[in-house]
GROMACS .gro file of N, CA and C in nm:
model
  336
    1MET      N    1   9.573   8.796   9.524
    1MET     CA    2   9.577   8.939   9.547
    1MET      C    3   9.675   8.967   9.659
    2LYS      N    4   9.738   9.083   9.650
    2LYS     CA    5   9.838   9.123   9.749
    2LYS      C    6   9.812   9.266   9.795
    3MET      N    7   9.852   9.294   9.918
    3MET     CA    8   9.849   9.430   9.971
    3MET      C    9   9.993   9.477   9.978
    4VAL      N   10  10.024   9.583   9.904
    4VAL     CA   11  10.157   9.643   9.907
    4VAL      C   12  10.148   9.766   9.996
    5THR      N   13  10.220   9.762  10.107
    5THR     CA   14  10.221   9.873  10.203
    5THR      C   15  10.360   9.933  10.200
    6SER      N   16  10.367  10.062  10.173
    6SER     CA   17  10.498  10.127  10.171
    6SER      C   18  10.497  10.248  10.264
    7ILE      N   19  10.611  10.269  10.326
    7ILE     CA   20  10.633  10.384  10.413
    7ILE      C   21  10.735  10.471  10.340
    8ILE      N   22  10.698  10.596  10.309
    8ILE     CA   23  10.787  10.682  10.232
    8ILE      C   24  10.795  10.821  10.296
    9LYS      N   25  10.888  10.901  10.246
    9LYS     CA   26  10.899  11.040  10.289
    9LYS      C   27  10.783  11.119  10.228
   10PRO      N   28  10.724  11.210  10.304
   10PRO     CA   29  10.605  11.282  10.257
   10PRO      C   30  10.622  11.356  10.125
   11PHE      N   31  10.737  11.415  10.100
   11PHE     CA   32  10.753  11.495   9.979
   11PHE      C   33  10.762  11.410   9.852
   12LYS      N   34  10.768  11.278   9.866
   12LYS     CA   35  10.774  11.189   9.751
   12LYS      C   36  10.637  11.139   9.705
   13LEU      N   37  10.532  11.175   9.776
   13LEU     CA   38  10.399  11.121   9.746
   13LEU      C   39  10.354  11.150   9.604
   14ASP      N   40  10.362  11.274   9.559
   14ASP     CA   41  10.313  11.307   9.425
   14ASP      C   42  10.388  11.231   9.316
   15ASP      N   43  10.520  11.218   9.332
   15ASP     CA   44  10.599  11.144   9.234
   15ASP      C   45  10.557  10.997   9.230
   16VAL      N   46  10.538  10.937   9.348
   16VAL     CA   47  10.498  10.797   9.356
   16VAL      C   48  10.358  10.778   9.298
   17ARG      N   49  10.266  10.866   9.332
   17ARG     CA   50  10.129  10.855   9.281
   17ARG      C   51  10.127  10.863   9.128
   18GLU      N   52  10.199  10.958   9.072
   18GLU     CA   53  10.202  10.973   8.926
   18GLU      C   54  10.265  10.851   8.859
   19ALA      N   55  10.373  10.800   8.915
   19ALA     CA   56  10.440  10.683   8.857
   19ALA      C   57  10.350  10.560   8.864
   20LEU      N   58  10.279  10.542   8.974
   20LEU     CA   59  10.187  10.429   8.985
   20LEU      C   60  10.070  10.444   8.889
   21HIS      N   61  10.021  10.565   8.872
   21HIS     CA   62   9.913  10.590   8.776
   21HIS      C   63   9.959  10.553   8.635
   22ASP      N   64  10.085  10.584   8.603
   22ASP     CA   65  10.139  10.555   8.470
   22ASP      C   66  10.147  10.405   8.441
   23ILE      N   67  10.158  10.321   8.546
   23ILE     CA   68  10.163  10.175   8.522
   23ILE      C   69  10.026  10.110   8.542
   24GLY      N   70   9.922  10.192   8.560
   24GLY     CA   71   9.787  10.138   8.567
   24GLY      C   72   9.732  10.114   8.705
   25VAL      N   73   9.796  10.167   8.808
   25VAL     CA   74   9.744  10.155   8.945
   25VAL      C   75   9.667  10.283   8.974
   26HIS      N   76   9.535  10.269   8.994
   26HIS     CA   77   9.452  10.388   9.006
   26HIS      C   78   9.394  10.411   9.145
   27GLY      N   79   9.418  10.319   9.238
   27GLY     CA   80   9.363  10.337   9.372
   27GLY      C   81   9.467  10.311   9.479
   28MET      N   82   9.461  10.390   9.584
   28MET     CA   83   9.552  10.371   9.697
   28MET      C   84   9.494  10.442   9.818
   29THR      N   85   9.540  10.402   9.934
   29THR     CA   86   9.504  10.469  10.059
   29THR      C   87   9.631  10.526  10.117
   30VAL      N   88   9.626  10.654  10.154
   30VAL     CA   89   9.744  10.722  10.209
   30VAL      C   90   9.711  10.770  10.350
   31THR      N   91   9.801  10.741  10.443
   31THR     CA   92   9.783  10.778  10.583
   31THR      C   93   9.907  10.850  10.633
   32ASP      N   94   9.887  10.960  10.708
   32ASP     CA   95   9.999  11.026  10.775
   32ASP      C   96  10.038  10.940  10.895
   33VAL      N   97  10.166  10.906  10.903
   33VAL     CA   98  10.215  10.826  11.015
   33VAL      C   99  10.345  10.888  11.067
   34LYS      N  100  10.389  10.843  11.182
   34LYS     CA  101  10.517  10.885  11.238
   34LYS      C  102  10.592  10.761  11.280
   35GLY      N  103  10.723  10.765  11.267
   35GLY     CA  104  10.801  10.649  11.307
   35GLY      C  105  10.949  10.675  11.294
   36TYR      N  106  11.026  10.573  11.325
   36TYR     CA  107  11.170  10.581  11.306
   36TYR      C  108  11.224  10.442  11.284
   37GLY      N  109  11.340  10.437  11.223
   37GLY     CA  110  11.408  10.311  11.200
   37GLY      C  111  11.552  10.327  11.244
   38ARG      N  112  11.642  10.299  11.156
   38ARG     CA  113  11.784  10.310  11.189
   38ARG      C  114  11.827  10.453  11.214
   39GLN      N  115  11.755  10.549  11.156
   39GLN     CA  116  11.796  10.688  11.172
   39GLN      C  117  11.770  10.740  11.314
   40LYS      N  118  11.679  10.678  11.387
   40LYS     CA  119  11.652  10.708  11.527
   40LYS      C  120  11.622  10.855  11.555
   41GLY      N  121  11.553  10.920  11.462
   41GLY     CA  122  11.515  11.060  11.484
   41GLY      C  123  11.630  11.155  11.464
   42HIS      N  124  11.611  11.279  11.508
   42HIS     CA  125  11.715  11.381  11.497
   42HIS      C  126  11.690  11.490  11.600
   43THR      N  127  11.787  11.580  11.615
   43THR     CA  128  11.770  11.691  11.710
   43THR      C  129  11.736  11.817  11.633
   44GLU      N  130  11.656  11.902  11.696
   44GLU     CA  131  11.618  12.031  11.638
   44GLU      C  132  11.630  12.139  11.743
   45MET      N  133  11.640  12.264  11.697
   45MET     CA  134  11.645  12.379  11.787
   45MET      C  135  11.511  12.451  11.780
   46TYR      N  136  11.456  12.486  11.895
   46TYR     CA  137  11.332  12.563  11.902
   46TYR      C  138  11.347  12.667  12.012
   47ARG      N  139  11.344  12.794  11.974
   47ARG     CA  140  11.360  12.905  12.068
   47ARG      C  141  11.485  12.889  12.154
   48GLY      N  142  11.592  12.848  12.089
   48GLY     CA  143  11.719  12.837  12.158
   48GLY      C  144  11.740  12.709  12.235
   49ALA      N  145  11.640  12.624  12.243
   49ALA     CA  146  11.653  12.499  12.317
   49ALA      C  147  11.661  12.382  12.218
   50GLU      N  148  11.749  12.291  12.246
   50GLU     CA  149  11.764  12.173  12.162
   50GLU      C  150  11.676  12.061  12.215
   51TYR      N  151  11.605  11.995  12.125
   51TYR     CA  152  11.523  11.881  12.166
   51TYR      C  153  11.531  11.771  12.061
   52VAL      N  154  11.499  11.651  12.101
   52VAL     CA  155  11.510  11.534  12.014
   52VAL      C  156  11.373  11.502  11.956
   53VAL      N  157  11.369  11.483  11.826
   53VAL     CA  158  11.248  11.439  11.757
   53VAL      C  159  11.265  11.289  11.731
   54ASP      N  160  11.198  11.206  11.813
   54ASP     CA  161  11.212  11.061  11.801
   54ASP      C  162  11.134  11.005  11.683
   55PHE      N  163  11.014  11.054  11.661
   55PHE     CA  164  10.929  11.002  11.556
   55PHE      C  165  10.923  11.102  11.441
   56LEU      N  166  10.963  11.057  11.324
   56LEU     CA  167  10.967  11.143  11.207
   56LEU      C  168  10.841  11.126  11.124
   57PRO      N  169  10.793  11.233  11.061
   57PRO     CA  170  10.673  11.222  10.978
   57PRO      C  171  10.700  11.140  10.852
   58LYS      N  172  10.610  11.047  10.825
   58LYS     CA  173  10.617  10.962  10.705
   58LYS      C  174  10.476  10.948  10.650
   59LEU      N  175  10.466  10.886  10.534
   59LEU     CA  176  10.336  10.852  10.476
   59LEU      C  177  10.331  10.702  10.455
   60LYS      N  178  10.216  10.644  10.485
   60LYS     CA  179  10.194  10.501  10.458
   60LYS      C  180  10.098  10.493  10.340
   61ILE      N  181  10.142  10.422  10.237
   61ILE     CA  182  10.060  10.401  10.117
   61ILE      C  183  10.022  10.254  10.113
   62GLU      N  184   9.892  10.228  10.100
   62GLU     CA  185   9.843  10.090  10.090
   62GLU      C  186   9.777  10.073   9.953
   63ILE      N  187   9.821   9.968   9.882
   63ILE     CA  188   9.772   9.945   9.747
   63ILE      C  189   9.737   9.797   9.734
   64ALA      N  190   9.613   9.767   9.700
   64ALA     CA  191   9.571   9.629   9.674
   64ALA      C  192   9.587   9.604   9.524
   65VAL      N  193   9.664   9.500   9.490
   65VAL     CA  194   9.690   9.471   9.349
   65VAL      C  195   9.680   9.321   9.324
   66SER      N  196   9.664   9.286   9.196
   66SER     CA  197   9.666   9.144   9.160
   66SER      C  198   9.812   9.096   9.166
   67GLU      N  199   9.829   8.966   9.181
   67GLU     CA  200   9.963   8.910   9.200
   67GLU      C  201  10.056   8.940   9.085
   68ASP      N  202  10.003   8.951   8.963
   68ASP     CA  203  10.089   8.976   8.848
   68ASP      C  204  10.145   9.118   8.843
   69LYS      N  205  10.090   9.211   8.922
   69LYS     CA  206  10.138   9.349   8.924
   69LYS      C  207  10.231   9.381   9.041
   70VAL      N  208  10.246   9.288   9.134
   70VAL     CA  209  10.321   9.316   9.257
   70VAL      C  210  10.463   9.361   9.229
   71ASP      N  211  10.537   9.287   9.148
   71ASP     CA  212  10.677   9.321   9.122
   71ASP      C  213  10.690   9.457   9.054
   72GLN      N  214  10.599   9.487   8.962
   72GLN     CA  215  10.602   9.616   8.893
   72GLN      C  216  10.573   9.730   8.989
   73VAL      N  217  10.479   9.711   9.081
   73VAL     CA  218  10.446   9.814   9.180
   73VAL      C  219  10.564   9.837   9.274
   74ILE      N  220  10.627   9.729   9.321
   74ILE     CA  221  10.742   9.742   9.410
   74ILE      C  222  10.856   9.816   9.340
   75GLU      N  223  10.884   9.780   9.217
   75GLU     CA  224  10.991   9.845   9.142
   75GLU      C  225  10.962   9.993   9.121
   76THR      N  226  10.837  10.025   9.089
   76THR     CA  227  10.799  10.165   9.066
   76THR      C  228  10.813  10.247   9.193
   77ILE      N  229  10.764  10.196   9.305
   77ILE     CA  230  10.774  10.270   9.432
   77ILE      C  231  10.922  10.286   9.470
   78THR      N  232  11.000  10.180   9.458
   78THR     CA  233  11.141  10.185   9.495
   78THR      C  234  11.216  10.291   9.414
   79GLN      N  235  11.197  10.290   9.283
   79GLN     CA  236  11.267  10.385   9.197
   79GLN      C  237  11.222  10.529   9.221
   80THR      N  238  11.093  10.547   9.247
   80THR     CA  239  11.039  10.682   9.259
   80THR      C  240  11.062  10.743   9.397
   81ALA      N  241  11.054  10.663   9.502
   81ALA     CA  242  11.065  10.716   9.639
   81ALA      C  243  11.209  10.725   9.689
   82GLN      N  244  11.301  10.666   9.616
   82GLN     CA  245  11.439  10.660   9.663
   82GLN      C  246  11.510  10.794   9.649
   83THR      N  247  11.574  10.838   9.759
   83THR     CA  248  11.658  10.959   9.756
   83THR      C  249  11.804  10.922   9.775
   84GLY      N  250  11.829  10.799   9.822
   84GLY     CA  251  11.965  10.756   9.847
   84GLY      C  252  12.013  10.791   9.987
   85LYS      N  253  11.926  10.851  10.066
   85LYS     CA  254  11.961  10.889  10.203
   85LYS      C  255  11.886  10.801  10.301
   86ILE      N  256  11.936  10.797  10.423
   86ILE     CA  257  11.873  10.717  10.527
   86ILE      C  258  11.729  10.766  10.550
   87GLY      N  259  11.638  10.672  10.575
   87GLY     CA  260  11.499  10.708  10.601
   87GLY      C  261  11.410  10.707  10.478
   88ASP      N  262  11.457  10.649  10.367
   88ASP     CA  263  11.374  10.645  10.246
   88ASP      C  264  11.248  10.561  10.265
   89GLY      N  265  11.251  10.464  10.354
   89GLY     CA  266  11.130  10.388  10.384
   89GLY      C  267  11.143  10.240  10.361
   90LYS      N  268  11.028  10.173  10.364
   90LYS     CA  269  11.021  10.028  10.349
   90LYS      C  270  10.897   9.993  10.266
   91ILE      N  271  10.898   9.871  10.212
   91ILE     CA  272  10.783   9.817  10.141
   91ILE      C  273  10.753   9.680  10.199
   92PHE      N  274  10.627   9.656  10.233
   92PHE     CA  275  10.582   9.527  10.286
   92PHE      C  276  10.476   9.471  10.193
   93VAL      N  277  10.480   9.341  10.168
   93VAL     CA  278  10.381   9.276  10.082
   93VAL      C  279  10.314   9.166  10.163
   94THR      N  280  10.182   9.171  10.169
   94THR     CA  281  10.105   9.069  10.241
   94THR      C  282   9.995   9.015  10.151
   95SER      N  283   9.949   8.896  10.182
   95SER     CA  284   9.841   8.834  10.104
   95SER      C  285   9.705   8.887  10.149
   96ILE      N  286   9.615   8.895  10.054
   96ILE     CA  287   9.476   8.933  10.081
   96ILE      C  288   9.391   8.808  10.059
   97GLU      N  289   9.318   8.769  10.160
   97GLU     CA  290   9.235   8.649  10.149
   97GLU      C  291   9.107   8.674  10.069
   98GLN      N  292   9.045   8.789  10.091
   98GLN     CA  293   8.918   8.817  10.023
   98GLN      C  294   8.901   8.967  10.007
   99THR      N  295   8.839   9.006   9.897
   99THR     CA  296   8.808   9.146   9.872
   99THR      C  297   8.662   9.154   9.827
  100VAL      N  298   8.589   9.250   9.879
  100VAL     CA  299   8.449   9.271   9.841
  100VAL      C  300   8.429   9.419   9.812
  101ARG      N  301   8.373   9.450   9.695
  101ARG     CA  302   8.337   9.589   9.664
  101ARG      C  303   8.198   9.611   9.724
  102ILE      N  304   8.188   9.703   9.816
  102ILE     CA  305   8.064   9.724   9.890
  102ILE      C  306   7.950   9.767   9.799
  103ARG      N  307   7.976   9.856   9.705
  103ARG     CA  308   7.869   9.909   9.620
  103ARG      C  309   7.802   9.802   9.536
  104THR      N  310   7.882   9.712   9.474
  104THR     CA  311   7.827   9.616   9.379
  104THR      C  312   7.823   9.473   9.432
  105GLY      N  313   7.897   9.444   9.538
  105GLY     CA  314   7.904   9.308   9.588
  105GLY      C  315   8.004   9.220   9.516
  106GLU      N  316   8.079   9.278   9.419
  106GLU     CA  317   8.181   9.200   9.348
  106GLU      C  318   8.285   9.151   9.449
  107THR      N  319   8.340   9.033   9.420
  107THR     CA  320   8.441   8.976   9.509
  107THR      C  321   8.566   8.939   9.430
  108GLY      N  322   8.673   8.916   9.504
  108GLY     CA  323   8.799   8.874   9.442
  108GLY      C  324   8.863   8.984   9.360
  109PRO      N  325   8.943   8.946   9.259
  109PRO     CA  326   9.015   9.044   9.178
  109PRO      C  327   8.924   9.145   9.107
  110GLU      N  328   8.800   9.105   9.078
  110GLU     CA  329   8.706   9.198   9.013
  110GLU      C  330   8.674   9.317   9.103
  111ALA      N  331   8.688   9.298   9.234
  111ALA     CA  332   8.656   9.405   9.330
  111ALA      C  333   8.766   9.510   9.339
  112LEU      N  334   8.883   9.479   9.287
  112LEU     CA  335   8.993   9.575   9.291
  112LEU      C  336   8.968   9.685   9.191
   0.00000   0.00000   0.00000
């Protein structure tokens, strides 16, 4: 089992969710996060004063999947979340040692 964690632009969430649903991924956790990478924020004007926004709003999507679906999930997120502009995000894949469904006590891939 793998945990696919992706950081994307907020306005891409619905497109990514629908595309993942279409390939059979029905569960995910979404968190509002802030951060920056190479883009290093940007400047904005507020009431005539210019200020720097260092941390930009992003969404973190966490999806637990079986190993055979990892490549398909990565490809789907990449194609759907991509705008071609700086700040599109990143995808991280980590191993999951154990999974337990609290309601039933199922473990391993059955718990996904």
